[in-house]
Short mmCIF file of C-alpha atoms and ligand atoms in Angstrom, two decimals:
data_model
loop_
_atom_site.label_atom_id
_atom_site.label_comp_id
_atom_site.label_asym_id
_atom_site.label_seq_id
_atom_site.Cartn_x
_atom_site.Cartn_y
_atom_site.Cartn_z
CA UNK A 25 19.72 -21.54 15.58
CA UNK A 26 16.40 -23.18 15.19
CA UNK A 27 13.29 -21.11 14.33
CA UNK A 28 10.45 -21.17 16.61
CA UNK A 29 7.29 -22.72 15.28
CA UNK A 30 3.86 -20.72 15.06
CA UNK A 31 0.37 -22.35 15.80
CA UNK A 32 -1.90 -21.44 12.79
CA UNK A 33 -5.19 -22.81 13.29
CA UNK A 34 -7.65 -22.00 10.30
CA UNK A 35 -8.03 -18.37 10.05
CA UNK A 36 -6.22 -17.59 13.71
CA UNK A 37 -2.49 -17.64 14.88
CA UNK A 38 -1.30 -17.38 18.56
CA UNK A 39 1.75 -15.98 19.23
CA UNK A 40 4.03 -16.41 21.81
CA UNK A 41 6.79 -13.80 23.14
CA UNK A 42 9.84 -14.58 24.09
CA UNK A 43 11.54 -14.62 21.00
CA UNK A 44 13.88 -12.25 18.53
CA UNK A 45 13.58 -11.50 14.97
CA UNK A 46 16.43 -13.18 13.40
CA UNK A 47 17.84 -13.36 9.64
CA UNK A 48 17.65 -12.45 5.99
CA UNK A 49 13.83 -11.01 4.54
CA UNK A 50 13.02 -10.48 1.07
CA UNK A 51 9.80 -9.03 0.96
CA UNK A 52 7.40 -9.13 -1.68
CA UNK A 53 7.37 -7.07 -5.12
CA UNK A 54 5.39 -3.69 -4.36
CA UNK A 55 2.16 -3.29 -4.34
CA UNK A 56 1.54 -0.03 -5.76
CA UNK A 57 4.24 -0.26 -8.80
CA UNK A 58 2.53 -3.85 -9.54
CA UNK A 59 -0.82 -2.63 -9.70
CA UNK A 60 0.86 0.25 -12.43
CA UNK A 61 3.12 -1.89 -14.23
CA UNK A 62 -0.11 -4.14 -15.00
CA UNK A 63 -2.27 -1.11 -15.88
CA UNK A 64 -0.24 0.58 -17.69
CA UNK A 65 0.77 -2.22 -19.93
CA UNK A 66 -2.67 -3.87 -20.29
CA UNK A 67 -3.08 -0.11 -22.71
CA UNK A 68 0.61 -0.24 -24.30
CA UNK A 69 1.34 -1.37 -27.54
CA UNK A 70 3.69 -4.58 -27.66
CA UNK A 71 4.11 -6.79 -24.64
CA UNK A 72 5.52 -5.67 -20.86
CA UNK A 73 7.16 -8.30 -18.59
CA UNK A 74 7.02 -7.59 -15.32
CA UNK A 75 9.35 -9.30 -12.99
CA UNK A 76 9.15 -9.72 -8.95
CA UNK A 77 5.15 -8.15 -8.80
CA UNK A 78 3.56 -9.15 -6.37
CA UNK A 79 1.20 -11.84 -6.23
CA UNK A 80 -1.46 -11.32 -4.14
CA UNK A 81 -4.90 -10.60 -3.92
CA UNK A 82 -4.57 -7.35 -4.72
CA UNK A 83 -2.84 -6.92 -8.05
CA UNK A 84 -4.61 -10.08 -8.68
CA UNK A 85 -7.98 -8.34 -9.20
CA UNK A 86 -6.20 -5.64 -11.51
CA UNK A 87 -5.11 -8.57 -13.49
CA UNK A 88 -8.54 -10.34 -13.34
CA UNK A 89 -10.17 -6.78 -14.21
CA UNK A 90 -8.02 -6.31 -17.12
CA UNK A 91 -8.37 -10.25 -18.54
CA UNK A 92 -12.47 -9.77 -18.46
CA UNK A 93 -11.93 -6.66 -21.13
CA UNK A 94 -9.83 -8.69 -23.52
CA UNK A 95 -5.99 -8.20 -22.12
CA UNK A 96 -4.18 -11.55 -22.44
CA UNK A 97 -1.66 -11.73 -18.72
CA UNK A 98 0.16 -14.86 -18.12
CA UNK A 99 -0.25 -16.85 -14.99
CA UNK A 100 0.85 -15.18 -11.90
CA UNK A 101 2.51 -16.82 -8.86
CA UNK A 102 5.53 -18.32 -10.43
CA UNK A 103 8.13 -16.69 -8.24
CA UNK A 104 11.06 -17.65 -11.43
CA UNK A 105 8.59 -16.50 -13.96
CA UNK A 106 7.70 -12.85 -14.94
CA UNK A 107 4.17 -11.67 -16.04
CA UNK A 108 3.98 -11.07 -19.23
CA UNK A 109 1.22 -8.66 -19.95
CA UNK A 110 0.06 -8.47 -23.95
CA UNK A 111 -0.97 -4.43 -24.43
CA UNK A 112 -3.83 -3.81 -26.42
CA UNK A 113 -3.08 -0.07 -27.36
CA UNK A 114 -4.95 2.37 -25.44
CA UNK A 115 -8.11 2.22 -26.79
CA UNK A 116 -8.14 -1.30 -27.00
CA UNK A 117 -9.92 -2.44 -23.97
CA UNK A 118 -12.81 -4.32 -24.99
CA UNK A 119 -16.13 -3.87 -23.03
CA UNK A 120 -16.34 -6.80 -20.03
CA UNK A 121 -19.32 -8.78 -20.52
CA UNK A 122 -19.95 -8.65 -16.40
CA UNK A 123 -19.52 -6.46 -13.80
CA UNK A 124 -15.41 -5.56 -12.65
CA UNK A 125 -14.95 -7.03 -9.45
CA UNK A 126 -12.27 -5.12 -7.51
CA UNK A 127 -12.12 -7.57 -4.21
CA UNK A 128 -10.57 -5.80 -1.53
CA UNK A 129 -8.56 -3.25 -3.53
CA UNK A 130 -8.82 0.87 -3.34
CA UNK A 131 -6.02 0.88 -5.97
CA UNK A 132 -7.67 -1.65 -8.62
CA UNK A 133 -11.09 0.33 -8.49
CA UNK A 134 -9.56 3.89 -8.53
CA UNK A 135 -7.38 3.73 -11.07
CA UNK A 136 -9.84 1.20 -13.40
CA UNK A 137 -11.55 4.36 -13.19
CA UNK A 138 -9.78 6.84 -14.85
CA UNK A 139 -8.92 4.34 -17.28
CA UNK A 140 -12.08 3.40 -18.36
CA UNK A 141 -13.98 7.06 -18.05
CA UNK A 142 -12.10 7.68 -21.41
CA UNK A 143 -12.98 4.48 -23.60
CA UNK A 144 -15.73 5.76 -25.95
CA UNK A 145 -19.26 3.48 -26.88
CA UNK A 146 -17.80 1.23 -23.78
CA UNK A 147 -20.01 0.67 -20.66
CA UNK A 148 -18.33 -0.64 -17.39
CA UNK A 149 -19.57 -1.83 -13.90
CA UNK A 150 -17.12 -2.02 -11.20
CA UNK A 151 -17.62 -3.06 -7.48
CA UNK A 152 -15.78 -4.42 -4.59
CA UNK A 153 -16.20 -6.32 -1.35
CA UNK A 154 -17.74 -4.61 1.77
CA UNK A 155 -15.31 -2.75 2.67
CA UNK A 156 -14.74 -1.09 -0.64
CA UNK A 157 -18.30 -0.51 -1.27
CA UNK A 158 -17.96 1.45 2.03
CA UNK A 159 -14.59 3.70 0.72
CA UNK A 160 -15.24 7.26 -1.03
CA UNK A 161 -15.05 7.19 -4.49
CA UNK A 162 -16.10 10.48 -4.69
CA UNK A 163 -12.64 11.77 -4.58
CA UNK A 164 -12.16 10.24 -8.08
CA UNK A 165 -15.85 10.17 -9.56
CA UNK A 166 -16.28 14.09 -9.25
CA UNK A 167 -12.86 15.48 -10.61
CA UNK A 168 -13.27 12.92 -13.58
CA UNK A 169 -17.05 13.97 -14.36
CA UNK A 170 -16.90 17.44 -13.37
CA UNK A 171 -13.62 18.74 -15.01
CA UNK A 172 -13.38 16.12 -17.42
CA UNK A 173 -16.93 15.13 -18.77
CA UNK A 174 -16.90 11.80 -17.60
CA UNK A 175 -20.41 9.88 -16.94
CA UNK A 176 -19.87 7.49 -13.57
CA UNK A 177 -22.55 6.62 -11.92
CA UNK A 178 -23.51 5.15 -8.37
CA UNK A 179 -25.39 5.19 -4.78
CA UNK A 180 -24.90 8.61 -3.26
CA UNK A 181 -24.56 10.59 -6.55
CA UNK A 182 -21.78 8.37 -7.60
CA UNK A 183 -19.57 8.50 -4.54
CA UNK A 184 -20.16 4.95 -3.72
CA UNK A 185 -19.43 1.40 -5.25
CA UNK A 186 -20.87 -0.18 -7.50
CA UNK A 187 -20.25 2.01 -10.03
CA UNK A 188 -21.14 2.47 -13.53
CA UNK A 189 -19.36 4.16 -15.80
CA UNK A 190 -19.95 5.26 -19.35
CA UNK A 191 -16.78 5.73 -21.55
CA UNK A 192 -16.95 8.52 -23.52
CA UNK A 193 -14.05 11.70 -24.87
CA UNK A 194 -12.92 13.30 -22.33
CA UNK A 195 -11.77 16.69 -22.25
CA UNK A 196 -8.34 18.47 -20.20
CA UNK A 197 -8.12 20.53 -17.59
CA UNK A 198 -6.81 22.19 -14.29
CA UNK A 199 -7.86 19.95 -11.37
CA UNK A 200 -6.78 20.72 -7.80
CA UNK A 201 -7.15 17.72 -5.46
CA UNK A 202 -8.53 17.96 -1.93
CA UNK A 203 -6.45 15.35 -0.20
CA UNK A 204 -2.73 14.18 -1.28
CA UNK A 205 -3.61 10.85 -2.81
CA UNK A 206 -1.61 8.89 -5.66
CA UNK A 207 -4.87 6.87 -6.39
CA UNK A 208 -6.49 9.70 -7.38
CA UNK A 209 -3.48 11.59 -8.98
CA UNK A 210 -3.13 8.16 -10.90
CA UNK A 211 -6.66 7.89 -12.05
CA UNK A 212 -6.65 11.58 -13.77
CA UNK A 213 -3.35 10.96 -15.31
CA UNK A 214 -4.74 7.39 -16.95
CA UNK A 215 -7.90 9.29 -18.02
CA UNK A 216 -5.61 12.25 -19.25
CA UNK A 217 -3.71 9.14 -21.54
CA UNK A 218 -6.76 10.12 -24.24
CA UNK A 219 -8.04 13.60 -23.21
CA UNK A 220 -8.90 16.35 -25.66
CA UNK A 221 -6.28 18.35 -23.75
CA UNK A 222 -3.64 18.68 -21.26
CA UNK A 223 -4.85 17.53 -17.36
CA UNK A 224 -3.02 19.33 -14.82
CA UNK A 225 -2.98 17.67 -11.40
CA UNK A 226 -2.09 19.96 -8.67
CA UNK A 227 -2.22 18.27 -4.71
CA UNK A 228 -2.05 19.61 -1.35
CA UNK A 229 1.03 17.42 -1.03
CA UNK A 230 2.56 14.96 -3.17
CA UNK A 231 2.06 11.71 -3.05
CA UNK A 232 3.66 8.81 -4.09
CA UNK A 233 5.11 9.37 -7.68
CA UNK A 234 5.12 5.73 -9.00
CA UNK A 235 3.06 6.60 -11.76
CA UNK A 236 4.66 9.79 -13.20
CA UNK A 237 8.18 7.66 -13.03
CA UNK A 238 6.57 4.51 -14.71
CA UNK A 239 4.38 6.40 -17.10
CA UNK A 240 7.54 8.46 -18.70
CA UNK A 241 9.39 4.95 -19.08
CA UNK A 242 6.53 3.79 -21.20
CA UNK A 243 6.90 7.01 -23.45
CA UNK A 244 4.20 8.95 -21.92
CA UNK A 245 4.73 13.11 -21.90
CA UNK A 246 4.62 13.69 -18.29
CA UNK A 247 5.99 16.69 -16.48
CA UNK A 248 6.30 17.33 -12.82
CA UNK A 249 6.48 20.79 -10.86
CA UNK A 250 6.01 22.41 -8.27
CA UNK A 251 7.79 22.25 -4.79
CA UNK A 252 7.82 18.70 -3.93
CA UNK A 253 6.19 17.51 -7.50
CA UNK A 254 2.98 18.67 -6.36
CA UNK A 255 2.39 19.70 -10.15
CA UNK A 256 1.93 16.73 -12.64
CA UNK A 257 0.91 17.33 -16.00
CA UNK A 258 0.16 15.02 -18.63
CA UNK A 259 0.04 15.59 -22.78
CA UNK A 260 -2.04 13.42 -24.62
CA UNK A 261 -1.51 12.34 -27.97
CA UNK A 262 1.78 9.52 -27.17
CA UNK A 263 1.17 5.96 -27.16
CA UNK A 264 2.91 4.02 -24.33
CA UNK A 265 5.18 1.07 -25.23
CA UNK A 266 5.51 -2.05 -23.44
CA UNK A 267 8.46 -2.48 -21.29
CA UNK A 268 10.23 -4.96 -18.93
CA UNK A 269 9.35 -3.52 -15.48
CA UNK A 270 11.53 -5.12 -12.58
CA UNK A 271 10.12 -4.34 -9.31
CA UNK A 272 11.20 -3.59 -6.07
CA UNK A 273 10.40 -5.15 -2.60
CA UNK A 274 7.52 -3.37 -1.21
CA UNK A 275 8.54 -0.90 1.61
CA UNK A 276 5.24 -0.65 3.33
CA UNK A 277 5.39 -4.70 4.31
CA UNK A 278 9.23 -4.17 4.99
CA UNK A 279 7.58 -1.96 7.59
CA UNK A 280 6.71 -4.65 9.59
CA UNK A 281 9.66 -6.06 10.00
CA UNK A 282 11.37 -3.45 10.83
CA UNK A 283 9.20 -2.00 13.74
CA UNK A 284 9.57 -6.26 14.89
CA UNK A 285 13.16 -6.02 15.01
CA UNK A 286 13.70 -2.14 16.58
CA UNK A 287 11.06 -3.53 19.20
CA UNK A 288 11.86 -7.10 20.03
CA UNK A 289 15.19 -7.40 22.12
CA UNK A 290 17.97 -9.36 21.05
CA UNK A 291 16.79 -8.82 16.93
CA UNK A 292 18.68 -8.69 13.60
CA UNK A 293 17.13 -8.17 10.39
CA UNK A 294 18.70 -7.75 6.88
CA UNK A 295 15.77 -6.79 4.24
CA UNK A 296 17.13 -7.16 0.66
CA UNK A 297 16.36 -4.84 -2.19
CA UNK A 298 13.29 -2.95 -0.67
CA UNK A 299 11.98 0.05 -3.00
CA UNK A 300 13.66 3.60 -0.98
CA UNK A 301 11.69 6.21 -3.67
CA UNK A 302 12.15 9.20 -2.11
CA UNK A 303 7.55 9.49 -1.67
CA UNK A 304 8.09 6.60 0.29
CA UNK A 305 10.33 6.32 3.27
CA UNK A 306 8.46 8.44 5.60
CA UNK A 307 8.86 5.09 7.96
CA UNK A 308 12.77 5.28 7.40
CA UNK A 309 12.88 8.80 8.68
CA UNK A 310 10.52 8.16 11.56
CA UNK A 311 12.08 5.11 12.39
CA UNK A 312 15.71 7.45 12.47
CA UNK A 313 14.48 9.97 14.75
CA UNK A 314 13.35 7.27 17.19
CA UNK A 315 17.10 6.24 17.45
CA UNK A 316 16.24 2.77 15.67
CA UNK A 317 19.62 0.52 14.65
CA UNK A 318 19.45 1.18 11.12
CA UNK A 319 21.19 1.21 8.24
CA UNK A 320 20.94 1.57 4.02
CA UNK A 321 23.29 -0.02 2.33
CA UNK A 322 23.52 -1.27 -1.35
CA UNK A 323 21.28 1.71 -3.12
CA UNK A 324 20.74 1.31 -6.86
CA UNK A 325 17.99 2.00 -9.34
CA UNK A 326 16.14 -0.33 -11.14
CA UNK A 327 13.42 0.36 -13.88
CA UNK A 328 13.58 3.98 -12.53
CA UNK A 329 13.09 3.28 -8.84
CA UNK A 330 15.68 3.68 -5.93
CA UNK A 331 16.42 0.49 -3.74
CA UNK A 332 18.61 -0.51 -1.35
CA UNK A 333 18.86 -3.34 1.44
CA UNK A 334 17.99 -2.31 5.23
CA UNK A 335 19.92 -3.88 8.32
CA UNK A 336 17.95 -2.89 11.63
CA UNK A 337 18.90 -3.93 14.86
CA UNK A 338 17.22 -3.69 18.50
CA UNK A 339 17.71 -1.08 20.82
CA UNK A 340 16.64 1.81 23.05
CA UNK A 341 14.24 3.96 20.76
CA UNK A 342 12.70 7.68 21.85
CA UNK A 343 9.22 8.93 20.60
CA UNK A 344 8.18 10.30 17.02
CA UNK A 345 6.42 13.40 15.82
CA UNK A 346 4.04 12.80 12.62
CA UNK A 347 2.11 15.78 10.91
CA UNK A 348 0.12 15.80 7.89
CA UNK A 349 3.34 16.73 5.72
CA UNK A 350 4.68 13.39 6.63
CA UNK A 351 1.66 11.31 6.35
CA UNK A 352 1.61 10.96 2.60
CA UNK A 353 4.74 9.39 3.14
CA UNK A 354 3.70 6.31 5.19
CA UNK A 355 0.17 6.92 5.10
CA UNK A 356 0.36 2.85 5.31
CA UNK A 357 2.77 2.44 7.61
CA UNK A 358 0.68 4.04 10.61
CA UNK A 359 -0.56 1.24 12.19
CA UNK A 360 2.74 -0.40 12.88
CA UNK A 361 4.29 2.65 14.02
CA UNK A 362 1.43 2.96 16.50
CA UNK A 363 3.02 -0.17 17.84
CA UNK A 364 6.48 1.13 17.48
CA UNK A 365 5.29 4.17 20.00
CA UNK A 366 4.20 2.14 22.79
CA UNK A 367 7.60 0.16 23.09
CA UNK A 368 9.54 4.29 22.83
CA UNK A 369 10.09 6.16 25.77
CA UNK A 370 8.07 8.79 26.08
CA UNK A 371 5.45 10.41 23.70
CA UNK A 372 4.52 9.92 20.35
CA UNK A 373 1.96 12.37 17.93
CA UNK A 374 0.10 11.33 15.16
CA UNK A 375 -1.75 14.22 13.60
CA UNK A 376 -3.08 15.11 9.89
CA UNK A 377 -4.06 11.48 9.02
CA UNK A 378 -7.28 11.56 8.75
CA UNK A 379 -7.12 9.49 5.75
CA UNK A 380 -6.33 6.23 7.86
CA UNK A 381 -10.45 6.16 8.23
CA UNK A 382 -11.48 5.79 4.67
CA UNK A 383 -8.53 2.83 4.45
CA UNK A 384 -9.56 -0.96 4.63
CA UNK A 385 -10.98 -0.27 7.67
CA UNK A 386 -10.81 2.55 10.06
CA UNK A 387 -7.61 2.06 10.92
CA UNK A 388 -7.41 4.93 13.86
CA UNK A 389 -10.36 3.19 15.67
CA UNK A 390 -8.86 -0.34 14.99
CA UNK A 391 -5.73 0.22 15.82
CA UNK A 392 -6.77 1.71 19.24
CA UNK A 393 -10.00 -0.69 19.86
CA UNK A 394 -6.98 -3.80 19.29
CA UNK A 395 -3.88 -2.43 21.16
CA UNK A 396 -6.38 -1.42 24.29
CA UNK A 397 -7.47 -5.16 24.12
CA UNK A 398 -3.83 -5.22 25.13
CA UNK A 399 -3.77 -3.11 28.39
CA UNK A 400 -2.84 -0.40 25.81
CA UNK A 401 -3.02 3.38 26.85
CA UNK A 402 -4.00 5.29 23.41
CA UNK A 403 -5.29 8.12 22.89
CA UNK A 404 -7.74 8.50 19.68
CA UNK A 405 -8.06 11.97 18.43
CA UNK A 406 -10.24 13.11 15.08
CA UNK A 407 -6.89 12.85 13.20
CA UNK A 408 -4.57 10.54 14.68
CA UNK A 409 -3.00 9.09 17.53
CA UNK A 410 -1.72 10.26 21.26
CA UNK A 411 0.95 7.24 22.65
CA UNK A 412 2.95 7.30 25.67
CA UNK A 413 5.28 4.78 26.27
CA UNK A 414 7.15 2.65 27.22
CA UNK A 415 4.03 0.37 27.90
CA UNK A 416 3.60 -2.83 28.96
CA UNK A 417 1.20 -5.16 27.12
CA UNK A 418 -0.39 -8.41 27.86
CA UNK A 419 -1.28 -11.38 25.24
CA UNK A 420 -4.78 -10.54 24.33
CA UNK A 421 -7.53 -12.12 21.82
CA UNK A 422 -6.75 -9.64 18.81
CA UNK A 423 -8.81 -9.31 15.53
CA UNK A 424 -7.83 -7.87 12.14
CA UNK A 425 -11.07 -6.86 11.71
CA UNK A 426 -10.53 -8.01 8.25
CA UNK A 427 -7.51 -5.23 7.59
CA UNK A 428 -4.19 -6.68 6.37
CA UNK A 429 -1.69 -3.95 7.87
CA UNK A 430 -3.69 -4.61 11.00
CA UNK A 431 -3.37 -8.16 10.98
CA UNK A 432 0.93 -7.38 11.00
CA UNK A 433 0.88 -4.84 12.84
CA UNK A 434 -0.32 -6.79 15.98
CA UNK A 435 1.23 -9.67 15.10
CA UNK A 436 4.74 -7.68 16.06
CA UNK A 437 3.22 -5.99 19.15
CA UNK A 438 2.45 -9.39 20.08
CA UNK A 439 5.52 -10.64 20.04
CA UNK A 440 6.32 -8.46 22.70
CA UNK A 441 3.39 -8.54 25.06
CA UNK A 442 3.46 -10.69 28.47
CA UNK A 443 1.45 -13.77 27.60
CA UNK A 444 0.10 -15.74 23.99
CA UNK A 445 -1.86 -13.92 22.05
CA UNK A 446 -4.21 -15.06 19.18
CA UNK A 447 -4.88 -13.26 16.28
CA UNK A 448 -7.88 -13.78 14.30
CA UNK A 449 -8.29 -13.38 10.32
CA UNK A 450 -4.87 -13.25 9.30
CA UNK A 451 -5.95 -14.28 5.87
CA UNK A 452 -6.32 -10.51 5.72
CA UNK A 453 -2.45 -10.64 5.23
CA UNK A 454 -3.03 -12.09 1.58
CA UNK A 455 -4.24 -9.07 0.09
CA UNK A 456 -0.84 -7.39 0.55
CA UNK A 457 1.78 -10.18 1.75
CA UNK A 458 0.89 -13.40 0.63
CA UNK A 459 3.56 -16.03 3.10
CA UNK A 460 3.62 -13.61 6.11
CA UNK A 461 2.64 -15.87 8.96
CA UNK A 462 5.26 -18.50 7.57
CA UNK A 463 7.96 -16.09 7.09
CA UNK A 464 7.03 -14.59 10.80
CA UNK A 465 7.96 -18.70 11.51
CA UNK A 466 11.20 -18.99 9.87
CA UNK A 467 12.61 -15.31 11.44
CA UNK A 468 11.09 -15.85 14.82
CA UNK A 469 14.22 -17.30 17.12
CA UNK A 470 13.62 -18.75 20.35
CA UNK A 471 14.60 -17.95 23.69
CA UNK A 472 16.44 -14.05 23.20
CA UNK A 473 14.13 -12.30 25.17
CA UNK A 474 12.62 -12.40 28.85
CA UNK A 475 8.91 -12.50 29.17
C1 S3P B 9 -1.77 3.63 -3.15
C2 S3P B 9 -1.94 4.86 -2.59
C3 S3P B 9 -2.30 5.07 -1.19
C4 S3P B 9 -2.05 3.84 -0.35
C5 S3P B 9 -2.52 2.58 -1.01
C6 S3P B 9 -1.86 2.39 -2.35
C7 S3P B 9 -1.45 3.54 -4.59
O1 S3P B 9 -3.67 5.39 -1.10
O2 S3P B 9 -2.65 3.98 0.92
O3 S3P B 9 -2.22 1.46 -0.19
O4 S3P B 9 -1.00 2.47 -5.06
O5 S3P B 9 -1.64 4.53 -5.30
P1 S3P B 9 -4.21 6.88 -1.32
O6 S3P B 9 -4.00 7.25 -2.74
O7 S3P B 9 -5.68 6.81 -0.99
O8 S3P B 9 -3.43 7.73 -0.36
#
């Protein structure tokens, strides 16, 4: 079977239903262990090779970041060709002779942080594009200064990009978080790397442990408690040692596709070697208690991670229940399961996830403001979402607003609304999933479905 061309005009696609989801995906290298395996050997000793990160705009800026303070990264992009990062030990950062600029990216600015807090006589500016300058920083600024010693500095008492911060020794600690957040678990472990003493890290829930896992392959003394890991403490005094890090397809955009396929009628998607770490899969689970066709099959580990391929199939799905024990889980995965809920019958919950309005964007208000464009019925509450379905949409002028999971997310709701739609700024896509809109061509098989 043929694929069905897409019309991509500049920054704007329209979309026409009336078509399955067809085929084999491999999705790009994840996100959040790319951003890590950069980090983490930029401040190694010896050199780390990272094969299958992702190369987008994202991790991009980490690697930018890191070559401005004197960290030599081969090119990235080369799909045959893995990064080879050259550690500088980790007090070998050298101060950048301009300010850090973190693009789009919550992850590169957060953890740059703790990094940096620690590197003594060293002064560092970081700052982002709009929307970061907009996202609380506080969340990592005070913990770091206040329990640590560490001197950051910024508009509203340092909560709020561009920041400055002044390296300097840190010292340990106890720190309870607020909200269950790996960036900010992440930062305090980096700045723990060279503390005085012991930092405990204790959240409300855990979230995603890609940096305990990658930080003990690189030699670091990390230990995790707790129910549920909530506990992670780290012991200074180890060097880390540079490592070949292989990573694993990135769950959150295998997301997408798999909310296309359970949705659109007549679909059949095999997604090969997608990261299934156990902090992760809240979408899997969800996805299961709608009723969705799917299957694991293939699980093995690589560099310390769980993966596996998914097959997911069309078919009748029921509604989902998500509370704030789940949402750390697929805190990104939100938007497209808002979509998934209005093609379920009957009514889906999203509560506890607050968090989705200090994302890119607001992603509760988005989400809602763009599916009502639709004919959508949602329901917007302080912390989450209210979705009865089955409903039935109609092609609609759409907008990212400039949010990359946005941008997806719509693209698969429409592919099953009555009528083209056009999506505007899908270059949004690029900080997460560089080749989406063509790969959305080559699955997108004509002529299974009614419209
Ligand atoms: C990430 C953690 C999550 C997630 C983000 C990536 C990470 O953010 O939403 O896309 O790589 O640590 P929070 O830590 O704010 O929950």
């Amino acid at each position: 079977m043929m694929s069905a061309p897409l019309q991509i005009e500049g920054n704007s696609i329209t979309i026409e239903p009336g078509h399955s989801l067809q085929g084999e995906v491999r999705v790009p290298g994840d996100k959040s262990i790319s951003h890590r395996a950069l980090l983490f050997g930029a401040v190694a000793e010896g050199v780390t090779t990272i094969h299958g990160m992702l190369a987008a705009e994202d991790p991009c800026r980490t690697a930018e970041c890191l070559r401005a303070m004197g960290v030599a990264i081969s090119p990235i992009g080369d799909k045959d060709q893995p990064v080879a990062v050259e550690g500088v030990g980790l007090d070998g950062l050298q101060e950048p002779g301009d300010i850090l600029d973190c693009g789009n990216s919550g992850t590169t600015m957060r953890l740059l942080l703790g990094l940096l807090a620690g590197r003594r006589g060293r002064y560092f500016v970081l700052t982002g594009d709009g929307s970061l300058r907009r996202r609380p920083m506080g969340r990592v600024s005070r913990p770091l200064c206040h329990a640590m010693g560490a001197r950051i500095d910024g508009r509203a008492n340092g909560t709020l990009a561009p920041l400055t911060v002044s390296g300097c020794q840190l010292q340990g600690g106890v720190i309870g978080t607020s909200v269950a957040s790996a960036q900010v678990k992440s930062a305090l472990l980096l700045a723990g790397l060279t503390a005085s003493s012991e930092v405990s890290v204790i959240e409300p829930n855990c979230s995603r442990d890609h940096s305990e896992r990658m930080l003990k392959a690189f030699g670091a003394n990390v230990q995790v408690s707790g129910d549920y890991g909530r506990h992670v403490r780290i012991t200074p005094g180890q060097s880390l040692r540079g490592q070949a890090v292989h990573v694993p397809g990135d769950i959150s955009s295998a997301a997408f596709w798999l909310v296309g396929a359970a949705i659109t009628p007549g679909s059949r998607l095999r997604l090969h070697h997608v990261g299934l770490n156990p902090t992760r899969i809240g979408a899997l689970e969800v996805l299961r208690a709608m009723g969705a066709q799917l299957r694991v099959e293939n699980q093995t580990q690589i560099t310390g991670e769980p993966v596996g391929d998914l097959v997911i199939e069309h078919g009748p799905l029921g509604p989902f229940s998500i509370d704030a024990d789940l949402v750390p889980r697929l805190v990104d995965e939100i938007p497209v399961l808002a979509v998934a809920a209005l093609f379920a019958e009957g009514t889906s919950r999203i509560q506890g996830a607050r968090e989705l309005r200090v994302k890119e964007t607001d992603r509760l208000a988005v989400m809602t403001r763009q599916l009502r464009a639709m004919g959508a019925v949602v329901e917007e509450t302080a912390d989450g979402l209210v979705i009865d379905g089955p409903q039935r949409l109609r092609g609609a002028r759409l907008d990212s607003e400039t949010d990359h999971r946005v941008a997806m997310s719509l693209a698969m709701a429409a592919l099953n609304a009555h009528g083209p739609s056009q999506i505007q700024g899908i270059d949004a896509a690029d900080v997460s999933y560089p080749g989406f809109w063509q790969q959305l061509g080559q699955l997108r098989m004509p002529g299974a479905q009614e419209s």
